């Protein structure tokens, strides 16, 4: 899974999820061509997290 994070306004962000890297890169190119300059492409890394709560 790949996540594209782009600034969509002054205080808002657009998150879009893709299965394949090629699709995500193509979307980044489209955003850049449309004038967006703050674009981040990241890869989702599955993790197991254990949380313990004590009272």
Short mmCIF file of C-alpha atoms in Angstrom, two decimals:
data_model
loop_
_atom_site.label_atom_id
_atom_site.label_comp_id
_atom_site.label_asym_id
_atom_site.label_seq_id
_atom_site.Cartn_x
_atom_site.Cartn_y
_atom_site.Cartn_z
CA UNK A 1 0.00 0.00 0.00
CA UNK A 2 1.17 3.47 -0.88
CA UNK A 3 -0.23 6.71 0.48
CA UNK A 4 -0.09 10.08 -1.27
CA UNK A 5 -0.45 13.06 1.05
CA UNK A 6 -0.93 16.46 -0.60
CA UNK A 7 -1.78 19.86 0.82
CA UNK A 8 -5.25 20.73 -0.44
CA UNK A 9 -5.57 24.23 0.95
CA UNK A 10 -4.32 26.36 3.77
CA UNK A 11 -5.07 23.88 6.58
CA UNK A 12 -6.31 20.75 4.82
CA UNK A 13 -4.69 17.67 3.36
CA UNK A 14 -5.79 15.09 0.83
CA UNK A 15 -4.87 11.45 1.53
CA UNK A 16 -5.15 8.90 -1.27
CA UNK A 17 -4.29 5.20 -1.00
CA UNK A 18 -2.94 3.05 -3.86
CA UNK A 19 -2.14 -0.64 -4.21
CA UNK A 20 0.79 -0.24 -6.60
CA UNK A 21 3.72 2.17 -6.70
CA UNK A 22 3.20 2.96 -10.39
CA UNK A 23 -0.33 4.22 -9.74
CA UNK A 24 0.83 6.39 -6.84
CA UNK A 25 3.68 7.90 -8.86
CA UNK A 26 1.33 8.69 -11.74
CA UNK A 27 -1.04 10.45 -9.31
CA UNK A 28 1.85 12.48 -7.88
CA UNK A 29 2.80 13.58 -11.41
CA UNK A 30 -0.80 14.67 -12.05
CA UNK A 31 -0.91 16.66 -8.80
CA UNK A 32 2.42 18.33 -9.57
CA UNK A 33 1.23 19.26 -13.06
CA UNK A 34 -1.92 20.76 -11.50
CA UNK A 35 0.20 23.08 -9.34
CA UNK A 36 0.47 21.23 -6.02
CA UNK A 37 3.96 21.51 -4.54
CA UNK A 38 3.64 19.92 -1.08
CA UNK A 39 3.23 16.25 -2.02
CA UNK A 40 4.44 13.26 -0.02
CA UNK A 41 4.52 9.63 -1.14
CA UNK A 42 4.93 7.03 1.58
CA UNK A 43 4.73 3.28 1.91
CA UNK A 44 2.47 1.67 4.48
CA UNK A 45 4.38 -0.72 6.73
CA UNK A 46 2.21 -3.21 8.64
CA UNK A 47 3.11 -3.49 12.32
CA UNK A 48 1.77 -5.34 15.31
CA UNK A 49 1.33 -3.08 18.28
CA UNK A 50 0.56 -4.32 21.79
CA UNK A 51 -1.04 -1.88 24.21
CA UNK A 52 -1.36 -2.54 27.91
CA UNK A 53 -3.54 -0.40 30.18
CA UNK A 54 -3.15 -0.51 33.94
CA UNK A 55 -5.62 0.92 36.44
#
